[in-house]
Amino acid sequence: MNTTLLDLQQENQGVLKRILNTPSLLVGSIMFLLLIGVAVFAPFITPFEPSEQNLYAILQPPSSEHWLGTDQLGRDLFTRLIYAARTDLKIMVLAEIIPFCTGIFLGMLAGYYGKWVDTVISLVTDTFIAFPFYLIVIIVAFASGAGQKGIYITFILVGWIVFARVTRGLSASFRKQEWVASAQTMGIPGVKIILRHLLPNVLPQAVVVLMTDMVGLLVAIVTLGYLGIGIAPPTPDWGTMISDGQSFITTAWWLSAVPGIAVVYTGIALSLVGDGLADLWRRK
Amino acid sequence: MIKSNSLFKKIADNDSPRRWLVLALIRAAAVITCVVAAVFFLIRIVPGDPAKMILGEHSTPEAIQALHHSLGLDLPLWEQFTRFVQNLFTHGDTGASIAWGTSTRELIAERAPVTLLLIVMASVLAILVALVLATLAATNKDRLLDHLIRIFPTITLGMPVFWVGLLLILFFSVRLGWFPVGGVGEGVAGTLYSLTLPAITVAFSQIPTLVRSLRAQMLEVLESDFVVTLKAAGIPNRVILTKHVLRNSALPTLMLLGVNISYLIGGTLVVEQVFGIKGIGSLLFSAISKRDFPVIQGIALYCAISVVIISLLIEISSWLLDPRTKGKQ
C-alpha cells in the first residue's frame, strides 16, 4: 500500500517535471487558465453589467473608469469583453464534446475494420470535405435556426471529420501490429479491442488535434456572430462585438480591434498547449 | 478528398496507371453523387416547414399550400429527388429562385467571375509569399529568422479572417487612404486594384499552412543526398535553390493548395461580406436573408462540385508530374 502510494507520488512528480520542461505547454496552459479565471470571475472583476447602457457616455476612449472605453450604447467594453469570454469559451468547449467522441469512434471503426466499413465512412467524410467549411457552417447554422442551438447542431454535424481522419490513419497502422493480432487470436471481440486497446493509443494524438480544432471552432463561432447568424444580442459575444464596432471603425477603431485580439489570444494559448502536448508525448 | 480509402488504394497500388485513373474518377463520381443527395436533403433537415419559414409565421394555409406545390414539397420524397436530379441534368441548376424569379444557374453565373478572380489572386499571392518565407526559413534553419517565421502559424491560427480584413481596411484604407474601403472598381485595372486588399486578406489565412509544409518539404530536399553532392561539386547555393529545391517543392505546394481549396472558397465567401463585394458570398447572404432555398442549394452544389473536380484535377496532374510515376507509364 505504502509503496504504491509512493510510486504514484513519484510518477506524479515525473509528470509535473515533464510539464515544467515543456515551455510551450506551460506558457499555453497559464495563458488559458488565466482566461478561464477571468471568464469565471467576471462579476467580481468589473463593477459594470455587460448590457448596462449609459447613453451619456457613448463611444468613450479608454479611461480609468472604462478601461477599454465604451461602445455606441455606452456599455463598458472591458466588461462585455470578459462576459463574452464566458459565452464563447463555454460554447467552444461544449460544442466540441460530441464531435470529438463520434469522430474518434468512427475513425477507429474505419481504420480497424477497413474494407466496406472504411469505404462507407470515407465516402461520407469526402462528401463533407467537398463543401467549403464556412459554406456548410453558414448554411447549417442558418437552417437549424440562428443562435446557440444552431452552433451545436452545426458542429455535431461537421466537427467529427477532423478526428475521424486522424484516428482512422492511426488505427489502420495499429491494426497491422502484433499486439492487435494477438488480441484477435485470443478471441477478444473487435469492439472490445477498439475501446480497450486502440482508444488509449489514438487518444493523445486526438487531444493534440482537439486543441487546434477548438481554435477553429472558436473562430467559426465568432464568424457566425459577426455574420449575424450566431449568438444573438444582447448576449455578449466577440463576433457581434466586432461587427457592432465596424460602423465606428474610423472614430473608435478599438471597438472592433480589441475583441479580435481576445480571439487571437485564445488561439495562441490553445495552439501552444497543443504543440506542448505533442512535444510531451513524442518524448515519452 | 485526396486521402484515399483502403479498398481503392489497395487495387490502385499494385496495378496499372489506367486503373488508378479509372478508380480516381469513380471515387469523384461517388462523392459528387453523395454531394447531390446531401444538397437535396439540406432543405429537409430544416426543423419545421420550409414554406412557413419562407413566407413567415403569419402566412395563410392557402399560400403555404401553393408554395409547397411550386417547390414540389407535396410529392413523395422519391419523386422529389428524381425531379431534383432531372432538373440538375437538363438545366444545370436547382430550380428558379424564389426571391428573384430567375434560374439559380444564371444568378450564380452572374456573380461567379468576381469570386473566381478573388480566389485566383489570393492563391497566387499566397503561393508567392509562402515560397519566399519558406525559403528564408529553410535556408536559415534554427536561426532567429527561422524561429520568427515558425511562430507565425501559432499567432495566426486564431485570427478570424473577417477581423484581419477589418484591420487592413482600418490601416490601408482609412489611415493611409491607399485603397477603397469596399466595393469593386470599374474596368480591369480598377477591379484588380479594388480586389487587392480582399485578396491579401484571403491569402493571409492560407499562408501559415503553406509555409509550414513548404519549409518541411524544402528541408527534406536541402538535406537530401543529391543536394549535398551538388554543394560538394561547388554549384552555387542560389542555383541549387532556384533550380532544384524550388522545382522539387512545386509539386507538394500544388497538392496542398488542392487540399486547401475548400477552405479558400469558404474564406472568400466571408471576406466578400467584409469588403462589400457582390460575388457568390453576398449572393449567399442575400439568399439566406430572403430564405431563398433553391439559390442556397445551388451555391452549395456548385461550390462542392468545383471542389471535387479541382481536387481530382490536381490529384491527376500531380500524379502525372511526379517523376516517380513516369517509369510506370
Coordinates of C-alpha atoms in Angstrom, one line a residue:
Chain A
M1 CA 0.0 0.0 0.0
N2 CA 2.7 2.4 1.0
T3 CA 4.9 1.6 -1.9
T4 CA 2.2 2.0 -4.4
L5 CA 1.3 5.4 -3.0
L6 CA 4.9 6.4 -3.2
D7 CA 5.1 5.1 -6.8
L8 CA 2.1 7.1 -7.6
Q9 CA 3.6 10.2 -6.0
Q10 CA 6.9 9.8 -7.9
E11 CA 5.0 9.3 -11.1
N12 CA 3.0 12.5 -10.5
Q13 CA 6.3 14.3 -9.8
G14 CA 7.6 13.0 -13.0
V15 CA 4.6 14.3 -14.9
L16 CA 5.0 17.7 -13.2
K17 CA 8.6 17.8 -14.1
R18 CA 8.0 17.0 -17.7
I19 CA 5.3 19.7 -17.9
L20 CA 7.7 22.2 -16.4
N21 CA 10.3 21.1 -19.0
T22 CA 7.9 21.9 -21.9
P23 CA 7.8 25.7 -22.0
S24 CA 5.1 25.9 -24.7
L25 CA 2.7 23.7 -22.7
L26 CA 3.5 25.7 -19.5
V27 CA 3.0 29.1 -21.1
G28 CA -0.1 28.0 -23.1
S29 CA -1.7 26.5 -20.0
I30 CA -1.1 29.6 -17.9
M31 CA -2.5 31.8 -20.7
F32 CA -5.6 29.6 -21.0
L33 CA -6.2 29.2 -17.2
L34 CA -5.9 33.0 -16.8
L35 CA -8.5 33.4 -19.5
I36 CA -10.8 30.9 -17.9
G37 CA -10.3 32.6 -14.5
V38 CA -11.2 36.0 -15.9
A39 CA -14.3 34.5 -17.5
V40 CA -15.4 32.6 -14.4
F41 CA -14.9 35.5 -12.0
A42 CA -16.1 38.2 -14.4
P43 CA -18.8 39.6 -12.0
F44 CA -16.1 40.2 -9.3
I45 CA -13.6 41.8 -11.7
T46 CA -15.8 44.5 -13.2
P47 CA -18.3 46.8 -11.4
F48 CA -20.5 47.1 -14.6
E49 CA -23.1 44.8 -16.1
P50 CA -22.5 43.6 -19.7
S51 CA -25.7 45.1 -21.0
E52 CA -25.8 48.2 -18.8
Q53 CA -26.3 51.2 -21.0
N54 CA -25.2 54.7 -20.3
L55 CA -26.3 57.0 -23.1
Y56 CA -24.4 59.9 -21.5
A57 CA -21.1 58.2 -22.0
I58 CA -21.2 56.6 -25.5
L59 CA -18.1 55.8 -27.6
Q60 CA -15.7 57.0 -25.0
P61 CA -12.0 56.3 -25.4
P62 CA -10.2 54.2 -22.8
S63 CA -10.0 55.8 -19.4
S64 CA -9.5 54.9 -15.7
E65 CA -13.2 54.4 -15.2
H66 CA -13.8 52.5 -18.5
W67 CA -10.5 50.6 -19.1
L68 CA -11.2 49.9 -22.8
G69 CA -13.7 52.7 -23.3
T70 CA -17.5 52.4 -24.1
D71 CA -19.4 51.3 -27.2
Q72 CA -22.2 53.1 -29.1
L73 CA -24.7 52.4 -26.3
G74 CA -22.4 53.4 -23.6
R75 CA -21.7 49.9 -22.4
D76 CA -18.3 49.2 -20.9
L77 CA -16.1 47.4 -23.5
F78 CA -13.9 45.6 -20.9
T79 CA -17.0 44.2 -19.2
R80 CA -18.5 43.0 -22.4
L81 CA -15.2 41.5 -23.4
I82 CA -14.8 39.3 -20.3
Y83 CA -18.5 38.4 -20.3
A84 CA -18.2 37.4 -24.0
A85 CA -15.4 35.1 -23.0
R86 CA -17.9 33.3 -20.8
T87 CA -20.3 32.7 -23.7
D88 CA -17.8 31.9 -26.4
L89 CA -15.5 29.7 -24.4
K90 CA -18.4 27.8 -22.9
I91 CA -19.9 27.1 -26.3
M92 CA -16.4 26.3 -27.7
V93 CA -15.9 23.5 -25.1
L94 CA -19.4 22.1 -25.1
A95 CA -19.8 22.1 -28.9
E96 CA -16.6 20.1 -29.2
I97 CA -17.6 17.2 -26.9
I98 CA -19.9 15.2 -29.1
P99 CA -17.9 15.6 -32.4
F100 CA -14.8 14.6 -30.5
C101 CA -16.3 11.3 -29.4
T102 CA -18.1 10.4 -32.6
G103 CA -15.1 11.3 -34.7
I104 CA -12.7 9.2 -32.7
F105 CA -15.2 6.3 -32.7
L106 CA -16.0 6.4 -36.4
G107 CA -12.3 6.8 -37.3
M108 CA -11.3 3.8 -35.2
L109 CA -14.1 1.7 -36.8
A110 CA -13.0 2.7 -40.3
G111 CA -9.3 2.1 -39.5
Y112 CA -9.8 -1.2 -37.6
Y113 CA -12.3 -2.9 -39.8
G114 CA -11.1 -1.5 -43.2
K115 CA -12.9 -2.9 -46.2
W116 CA -16.5 -1.7 -46.7
V117 CA -16.8 0.0 -43.3
D118 CA -13.9 2.2 -44.3
T119 CA -15.2 2.8 -47.8
V120 CA -18.6 4.0 -46.4
I121 CA -17.1 6.2 -43.7
S122 CA -14.5 7.6 -46.1
L123 CA -17.2 8.4 -48.7
V124 CA -19.2 10.3 -46.1
T125 CA -16.0 12.1 -45.0
D126 CA -15.1 13.0 -48.6
T127 CA -18.7 14.3 -49.2
F128 CA -18.5 16.6 -46.1
I129 CA -15.0 17.8 -47.1
A130 CA -16.2 18.7 -50.6
F131 CA -18.3 21.5 -49.0
P132 CA -16.2 24.5 -48.1
F133 CA -16.1 24.7 -44.3
Y134 CA -17.6 28.1 -43.9
L135 CA -20.2 27.4 -46.6
I136 CA -21.5 24.4 -44.7
V137 CA -21.3 26.1 -41.3
I138 CA -23.2 29.2 -42.5
I139 CA -25.9 27.1 -44.2
V140 CA -26.4 24.6 -41.4
A141 CA -26.3 27.3 -38.7
F142 CA -28.9 29.3 -40.6
A143 CA -31.1 26.2 -41.4
S144 CA -31.1 24.9 -37.9
G145 CA -32.1 28.3 -36.6
A146 CA -29.6 31.0 -35.8
G147 CA -28.3 31.1 -32.2
Q148 CA -26.5 28.8 -29.8
K149 CA -28.6 25.8 -30.7
G150 CA -27.7 26.2 -34.3
I151 CA -24.0 26.3 -33.4
Y152 CA -24.3 23.0 -31.5
I153 CA -26.2 21.3 -34.3
T154 CA -23.7 22.5 -36.9
F155 CA -20.7 21.1 -35.1
I156 CA -22.3 17.8 -34.2
L157 CA -22.8 17.5 -38.0
V158 CA -19.4 18.7 -39.3
G159 CA -17.0 18.7 -36.4
W160 CA -16.3 15.0 -36.2
I161 CA -14.5 14.7 -39.5
V162 CA -11.1 16.0 -38.4
F163 CA -11.0 13.5 -35.6
A164 CA -12.2 10.6 -37.8
R165 CA -9.4 11.3 -40.3
V166 CA -6.7 11.3 -37.6
T167 CA -7.8 8.2 -35.7
R168 CA -8.6 6.3 -38.9
G169 CA -5.0 6.5 -40.1
L170 CA -3.6 5.7 -36.7
S171 CA -5.9 2.7 -36.2
A172 CA -5.2 1.3 -39.6
S173 CA -1.5 1.3 -38.8
F174 CA -2.0 -0.3 -35.4
R175 CA -4.2 -3.0 -36.9
K176 CA -1.1 -4.4 -38.7
Q177 CA 0.9 -4.6 -35.4
E178 CA 1.4 -7.8 -33.4
W179 CA -0.4 -6.9 -30.3
V180 CA -3.7 -6.3 -32.1
A181 CA -3.2 -9.6 -34.0
S182 CA -2.6 -11.5 -30.7
A183 CA -5.6 -9.9 -29.2
Q184 CA -7.6 -11.1 -32.2
T185 CA -6.3 -14.7 -31.9
M186 CA -7.3 -14.7 -28.2
G187 CA -10.8 -14.2 -29.4
I188 CA -11.4 -10.7 -28.0
P189 CA -14.3 -9.1 -29.9
G190 CA -13.5 -6.2 -32.2
V191 CA -15.4 -3.6 -30.3
K192 CA -13.5 -4.5 -27.1
I193 CA -10.2 -4.3 -28.9
I194 CA -11.2 -0.9 -30.2
L195 CA -12.2 0.5 -26.9
R196 CA -9.6 -1.2 -24.6
H197 CA -6.6 -1.2 -26.8
L198 CA -6.9 1.2 -29.7
L199 CA -8.5 4.1 -27.9
P200 CA -5.7 4.7 -25.4
N201 CA -3.3 4.7 -28.3
V202 CA -5.1 7.1 -30.5
L203 CA -6.3 9.4 -27.7
P204 CA -3.1 11.5 -27.3
Q205 CA -2.9 12.4 -31.0
A206 CA -6.7 13.2 -31.0
V207 CA -6.2 15.5 -28.0
V208 CA -3.4 17.4 -29.8
V209 CA -5.8 17.8 -32.8
L210 CA -8.6 18.9 -30.4
M211 CA -6.5 21.9 -29.2
T212 CA -6.1 23.4 -32.7
D213 CA -9.6 22.3 -33.7
M214 CA -11.1 24.2 -30.7
V215 CA -9.4 27.4 -32.1
G216 CA -11.0 26.7 -35.4
L217 CA -14.4 26.2 -33.7
L218 CA -14.0 29.5 -31.7
V219 CA -13.2 31.4 -34.9
A220 CA -16.2 29.8 -36.6
I221 CA -18.5 30.8 -33.6
V222 CA -17.1 34.4 -33.8
T223 CA -17.5 34.4 -37.6
L224 CA -21.2 33.3 -37.3
G225 CA -21.7 36.0 -34.6
Y226 CA -20.1 38.6 -37.0
L227 CA -22.4 37.5 -39.8
G228 CA -25.5 37.7 -37.6
I229 CA -26.4 34.0 -37.6
G230 CA -24.5 33.1 -34.4
I231 CA -25.1 34.1 -30.8
A232 CA -27.9 36.7 -30.7
P233 CA -27.6 40.0 -29.0
P234 CA -27.8 41.1 -26.2
T235 CA -25.7 38.1 -25.1
P236 CA -22.2 39.4 -25.4
D237 CA -20.0 37.6 -28.0
W238 CA -16.7 38.6 -29.5
G239 CA -18.1 38.2 -33.1
T240 CA -21.1 40.5 -32.6
M241 CA -18.9 43.0 -30.8
I242 CA -16.6 43.2 -33.8
S243 CA -19.5 43.6 -36.2
D244 CA -21.1 46.3 -34.0
G245 CA -17.8 48.2 -33.9
Q246 CA -17.3 48.0 -37.7
S247 CA -19.7 51.0 -38.1
F248 CA -17.3 53.1 -36.0
I249 CA -14.0 51.9 -37.4
T250 CA -13.0 55.5 -38.4
T251 CA -13.7 57.0 -35.0
A252 CA -13.4 54.2 -32.4
W253 CA -11.3 51.5 -34.1
W254 CA -10.7 49.7 -30.8
L255 CA -14.3 48.6 -30.6
S256 CA -13.6 46.1 -33.4
A257 CA -9.9 45.5 -32.8
V258 CA -10.0 44.5 -29.1
P259 CA -12.5 41.6 -29.3
G260 CA -10.4 40.2 -32.2
I261 CA -7.3 40.4 -30.0
A262 CA -9.2 38.3 -27.4
V263 CA -9.8 35.6 -30.1
V264 CA -6.2 35.7 -31.2
Y265 CA -5.0 35.4 -27.6
T266 CA -7.2 32.3 -27.1
G267 CA -5.8 30.9 -30.3
I268 CA -2.2 31.4 -29.2
A269 CA -2.9 29.8 -25.8
L270 CA -4.6 26.7 -27.2
S271 CA -2.1 26.2 -30.0
L272 CA 0.8 26.4 -27.5
V273 CA -1.0 23.8 -25.4
G274 CA -1.4 21.6 -28.5
D275 CA 2.3 22.0 -29.5
G276 CA 3.4 21.3 -26.0
L277 CA 1.3 18.2 -25.6
A278 CA 2.6 16.9 -28.9
D279 CA 6.2 17.5 -27.7
L280 CA 5.5 15.9 -24.3
W281 CA 4.0 12.7 -25.8
R282 CA 6.7 12.5 -28.6
R283 CA 9.4 12.5 -26.0
K284 CA 7.8 9.9 -23.8
Chain B
M1 CA -10.7 14.1 -51.0
I2 CA -7.1 13.4 -51.5
K3 CA -6.9 10.8 -48.7
S4 CA -7.9 7.6 -50.4
N5 CA -9.8 4.8 -48.7
S6 CA -8.1 1.5 -48.3
L7 CA -10.2 -0.6 -50.7
F8 CA -9.4 1.7 -53.7
K9 CA -5.9 2.2 -52.6
K10 CA -5.1 -1.5 -52.4
I11 CA -6.2 -2.1 -56.0
A12 CA -4.6 1.1 -57.2
D13 CA -1.2 0.4 -55.6
N14 CA -0.5 -2.9 -57.4
D15 CA -2.0 -2.1 -60.7
S16 CA -1.7 -0.1 -63.9
P17 CA -1.9 3.7 -64.1
R18 CA -5.0 3.4 -66.2
R19 CA -6.8 1.5 -63.5
W20 CA -5.6 4.2 -61.0
L21 CA -7.2 6.8 -63.1
V22 CA -10.5 4.9 -63.5
L23 CA -10.7 4.4 -59.8
A24 CA -10.0 8.1 -59.1
L25 CA -12.8 9.0 -61.5
I26 CA -15.2 6.5 -59.9
R27 CA -14.4 7.9 -56.5
A28 CA -15.0 11.5 -57.6
A29 CA -18.3 10.4 -59.2
A30 CA -19.4 8.7 -56.0
V31 CA -18.6 11.8 -54.0
I32 CA -20.5 14.0 -56.4
T33 CA -23.5 11.7 -56.1
C34 CA -23.4 12.0 -52.3
V35 CA -23.0 15.8 -52.6
V36 CA -26.1 16.0 -54.8
A37 CA -28.0 13.9 -52.3
A38 CA -26.7 15.9 -49.4
V39 CA -27.8 19.2 -51.0
F40 CA -31.2 17.7 -51.8
F41 CA -31.7 16.7 -48.2
L42 CA -30.5 20.1 -46.9
I43 CA -33.9 21.6 -47.2
R44 CA -35.3 18.7 -45.2
I45 CA -33.1 18.9 -42.2
V46 CA -34.6 22.3 -41.5
P47 CA -36.7 22.0 -38.4
G48 CA -40.3 22.9 -39.2
D49 CA -41.8 23.7 -42.5
P50 CA -39.5 25.4 -45.1
A51 CA -42.6 27.0 -46.8
K52 CA -43.6 28.6 -43.5
M53 CA -40.0 29.8 -43.0
I54 CA -40.0 31.4 -46.5
L55 CA -43.4 33.1 -46.1
G56 CA -43.3 34.0 -42.5
E57 CA -45.2 32.8 -39.4
H58 CA -48.4 34.7 -40.3
S59 CA -49.0 33.3 -43.8
T60 CA -52.3 31.8 -44.9
P61 CA -52.6 28.0 -45.2
E62 CA -53.5 28.5 -48.9
A63 CA -50.3 30.4 -49.6
I64 CA -48.3 27.7 -47.9
Q65 CA -50.1 25.0 -49.9
A66 CA -49.3 26.9 -53.1
L67 CA -45.7 27.2 -52.3
H68 CA -45.5 23.5 -51.3
H69 CA -46.9 22.7 -54.7
S70 CA -44.5 25.0 -56.6
L71 CA -41.5 23.7 -54.7
G72 CA -42.7 20.2 -55.2
L73 CA -42.8 19.5 -51.5
D74 CA -46.2 17.8 -51.7
L75 CA -44.8 15.0 -53.8
P76 CA -43.5 11.8 -52.4
L77 CA -39.8 12.0 -51.4
W78 CA -38.5 9.7 -54.1
E79 CA -40.3 11.7 -56.8
Q80 CA -38.9 14.9 -55.4
F81 CA -35.4 13.6 -55.7
T82 CA -35.9 12.4 -59.3
R83 CA -37.3 15.8 -60.2
F84 CA -34.3 17.5 -58.5
V85 CA -31.8 15.3 -60.4
Q86 CA -33.6 15.7 -63.6
N87 CA -33.6 19.4 -63.3
L88 CA -29.9 19.3 -62.4
F89 CA -29.1 17.4 -65.6
T90 CA -31.4 19.3 -68.0
H91 CA -30.9 22.9 -66.7
G92 CA -27.7 22.6 -64.6
D93 CA -29.4 24.2 -61.6
T94 CA -31.6 23.7 -58.6
G95 CA -34.7 25.4 -59.9
A96 CA -35.9 29.0 -60.0
S97 CA -35.0 31.5 -57.3
I98 CA -37.9 32.3 -55.0
A99 CA -36.8 35.9 -54.5
W100 CA -35.5 36.9 -57.9
G101 CA -37.6 34.5 -60.2
T102 CA -34.6 33.8 -62.5
S103 CA -32.8 30.5 -62.6
T104 CA -30.2 29.8 -60.0
R105 CA -27.7 29.0 -62.6
E106 CA -28.0 32.5 -64.1
L107 CA -27.7 34.1 -60.7
I108 CA -24.6 32.2 -59.9
A109 CA -23.0 32.7 -63.3
E110 CA -23.6 36.4 -62.9
R111 CA -21.8 36.6 -59.5
A112 CA -19.1 33.9 -60.1
P113 CA -16.5 35.9 -62.0
V114 CA -15.6 38.3 -59.2
T115 CA -15.3 35.5 -56.7
L116 CA -13.2 33.4 -59.0
L117 CA -10.9 36.3 -59.7
L118 CA -10.5 36.9 -56.0
I119 CA -9.7 33.2 -55.4
V120 CA -7.1 33.2 -58.1
M121 CA -5.5 36.5 -56.9
A122 CA -5.4 35.2 -53.4
S123 CA -3.9 31.8 -54.4
V124 CA -1.1 33.5 -56.5
L125 CA -0.3 35.9 -53.7
A126 CA -0.4 33.1 -51.0
I127 CA 2.0 30.9 -53.1
L128 CA 4.5 33.7 -53.7
V129 CA 4.6 34.9 -50.1
A130 CA 4.8 31.3 -48.8
L131 CA 7.6 30.4 -51.2
V132 CA 9.7 33.4 -50.0
L133 CA 9.0 32.8 -46.3
A134 CA 9.6 29.1 -46.6
T135 CA 12.9 29.6 -48.5
L136 CA 14.1 32.1 -45.9
A137 CA 13.1 29.7 -43.1
A138 CA 14.6 26.6 -44.6
T139 CA 17.9 28.3 -45.6
N140 CA 18.3 29.8 -42.1
K141 CA 17.2 26.6 -40.2
D142 CA 17.2 27.0 -36.4
R143 CA 18.4 30.6 -36.7
L144 CA 16.4 33.6 -35.5
L145 CA 14.7 34.2 -38.8
D146 CA 13.5 30.6 -38.9
H147 CA 12.1 30.8 -35.4
L148 CA 10.3 34.0 -36.2
I149 CA 8.7 32.5 -39.3
R150 CA 7.7 29.4 -37.4
I151 CA 5.9 31.3 -34.7
F152 CA 3.7 32.9 -37.4
P153 CA 1.2 29.9 -37.7
T154 CA 0.8 29.8 -33.9
I155 CA -0.2 33.5 -33.9
T156 CA -2.4 33.5 -37.0
L157 CA -4.3 30.3 -36.1
G158 CA -6.9 32.1 -34.1
M159 CA -7.2 35.2 -36.4
P160 CA -10.7 35.4 -37.8
V161 CA -10.4 36.2 -41.5
F162 CA -13.0 39.0 -41.4
W163 CA -11.2 40.7 -38.5
V164 CA -7.9 40.7 -40.5
G165 CA -9.9 42.3 -43.3
L166 CA -11.2 45.0 -41.0
L167 CA -7.7 45.7 -39.7
L168 CA -6.4 46.0 -43.2
I169 CA -9.3 48.4 -44.1
L170 CA -8.5 50.4 -41.0
F171 CA -4.9 50.7 -41.8
F172 CA -4.6 50.9 -45.6
S173 CA -7.9 52.4 -46.5
V174 CA -8.9 54.6 -43.5
R175 CA -5.5 55.7 -42.3
L176 CA -3.3 55.7 -45.4
G177 CA -6.1 56.0 -48.0
W178 CA -4.3 53.7 -50.4
F179 CA -7.3 51.5 -51.2
P180 CA -11.0 51.9 -51.4
V181 CA -12.9 50.9 -48.2
G182 CA -15.1 48.5 -50.2
G183 CA -16.8 47.6 -53.4
V184 CA -15.4 46.7 -56.8
G185 CA -13.9 49.3 -59.1
E186 CA -14.5 49.9 -62.9
G187 CA -12.5 48.3 -65.7
V188 CA -9.8 45.8 -65.5
A189 CA -7.3 47.9 -63.6
G190 CA -10.0 49.3 -61.2
T191 CA -11.2 45.8 -60.5
L192 CA -7.8 44.4 -59.7
Y193 CA -6.9 47.4 -57.6
S194 CA -10.1 47.2 -55.5
L195 CA -9.6 43.5 -55.0
T196 CA -6.1 43.8 -53.7
L197 CA -6.9 44.2 -50.0
P198 CA -9.6 41.4 -50.1
A199 CA -7.0 39.1 -51.9
I200 CA -4.4 39.9 -49.2
T201 CA -7.0 39.0 -46.6
V202 CA -7.8 35.7 -48.1
A203 CA -4.2 34.9 -48.8
F204 CA -3.2 35.7 -45.2
S205 CA -5.4 32.8 -43.9
Q206 CA -3.7 30.4 -46.3
I207 CA -0.1 31.4 -45.9
P208 CA 0.7 29.8 -42.5
T209 CA -0.2 26.2 -43.5
L210 CA 1.6 26.6 -46.8
V211 CA 4.7 27.9 -45.2
R212 CA 4.7 25.2 -42.6
S213 CA 4.6 22.3 -45.1
L214 CA 6.8 24.0 -47.7
R215 CA 9.5 24.6 -45.2
A216 CA 9.5 20.9 -44.2
Q217 CA 9.5 19.9 -47.9
M218 CA 12.4 22.2 -48.6
L219 CA 14.4 21.0 -45.7
E220 CA 13.9 17.4 -46.9
V221 CA 15.3 18.4 -50.3
L222 CA 18.1 20.5 -48.9
E223 CA 19.3 17.7 -46.7
S224 CA 19.0 15.0 -49.4
D225 CA 22.0 13.3 -50.9
F226 CA 21.8 14.9 -54.3
V227 CA 21.8 18.5 -53.0
V228 CA 24.8 17.6 -50.7
T229 CA 26.5 16.3 -53.8
L230 CA 25.7 19.4 -55.8
K231 CA 27.1 21.5 -53.0
A232 CA 30.3 19.4 -52.9
A233 CA 30.6 19.9 -56.6
G234 CA 30.8 23.6 -56.0
I235 CA 27.5 24.6 -57.5
P236 CA 26.5 28.0 -56.0
N237 CA 23.7 27.9 -53.4
R238 CA 21.5 30.2 -55.4
V239 CA 21.5 27.9 -58.4
I240 CA 20.8 24.9 -56.2
L241 CA 17.9 26.7 -54.5
T242 CA 16.2 28.0 -57.7
K243 CA 16.9 25.1 -60.0
H244 CA 16.5 22.1 -57.7
V245 CA 14.9 22.9 -54.4
L246 CA 12.1 25.1 -55.7
R247 CA 11.3 22.8 -58.5
N248 CA 11.0 19.9 -56.1
S249 CA 8.8 21.9 -53.8
A250 CA 6.4 23.0 -56.5
L251 CA 4.5 19.7 -56.6
P252 CA 3.7 19.5 -52.9
T253 CA 2.6 23.1 -52.9
L254 CA 0.2 22.4 -55.7
M255 CA -1.1 19.4 -53.8
L256 CA -1.5 21.4 -50.6
L257 CA -3.4 24.1 -52.4
G258 CA -5.7 21.4 -53.8
V259 CA -6.4 20.2 -50.2
N260 CA -7.0 23.8 -49.1
I261 CA -9.2 24.8 -52.0
S262 CA -12.3 24.2 -49.9
Y263 CA -11.0 26.5 -47.1
L264 CA -10.0 29.0 -49.7
I265 CA -13.5 29.2 -51.2
G266 CA -15.1 29.3 -47.7
G267 CA -12.8 32.1 -46.6
T268 CA -13.5 34.1 -49.8
L269 CA -17.3 34.0 -49.2
V270 CA -16.8 35.6 -45.7
V271 CA -14.2 38.2 -46.9
E272 CA -16.6 39.3 -49.7
Q273 CA -19.0 40.3 -46.9
V274 CA -16.4 42.4 -45.2
F275 CA -15.4 44.3 -48.3
G276 CA -18.9 44.6 -49.8
I277 CA -18.0 42.6 -52.9
K278 CA -21.0 41.5 -54.9
G279 CA -19.9 37.9 -55.5
I280 CA -21.1 34.4 -54.6
G281 CA -20.7 35.2 -50.9
S282 CA -23.0 38.2 -51.0
L283 CA -25.5 36.2 -53.1
L284 CA -25.4 33.5 -50.4
F285 CA -26.2 36.0 -47.6
S286 CA -29.0 37.7 -49.5
A287 CA -30.4 34.3 -50.3
I288 CA -30.2 33.4 -46.7
S289 CA -31.9 36.6 -45.5
K290 CA -34.7 36.1 -48.1
R291 CA -34.9 32.3 -47.2
D292 CA -34.4 31.5 -50.9
F293 CA -33.7 27.8 -50.7
P294 CA -33.1 27.0 -54.3
V295 CA -30.3 29.6 -54.5
I296 CA -28.7 28.4 -51.3
Q297 CA -28.8 24.8 -52.6
G298 CA -27.4 25.9 -56.0
I299 CA -24.5 27.7 -54.4
A300 CA -23.7 24.7 -52.1
L301 CA -23.9 22.4 -55.1
Y302 CA -21.7 24.5 -57.4
C303 CA -19.1 25.1 -54.7
A304 CA -18.9 21.4 -53.7
I305 CA -18.8 20.1 -57.2
S306 CA -16.0 22.6 -58.1
V307 CA -14.0 21.4 -55.0
V308 CA -14.4 17.8 -56.1
I309 CA -13.3 18.5 -59.7
I310 CA -10.4 20.8 -58.7
S311 CA -9.1 18.2 -56.2
L312 CA -9.4 15.5 -58.8
L313 CA -7.6 17.5 -61.5
I314 CA -4.8 18.4 -59.0
E315 CA -4.6 14.7 -57.9
I316 CA -4.3 13.6 -61.5
S317 CA -1.8 16.3 -62.6
S318 CA 0.4 15.9 -59.6
W319 CA 0.4 12.2 -60.3
L320 CA 1.4 12.9 -63.9
L321 CA 4.1 15.4 -62.9
D322 CA 5.6 13.2 -60.2
P323 CA 8.8 11.8 -61.7
R324 CA 8.4 8.6 -59.7
T325 CA 5.3 7.6 -61.7
K326 CA 7.0 8.2 -65.1
G327 CA 8.6 4.7 -65.2
K328 CA 5.3 3.0 -64.7
Q329 CA 3.5 4.5 -67.8

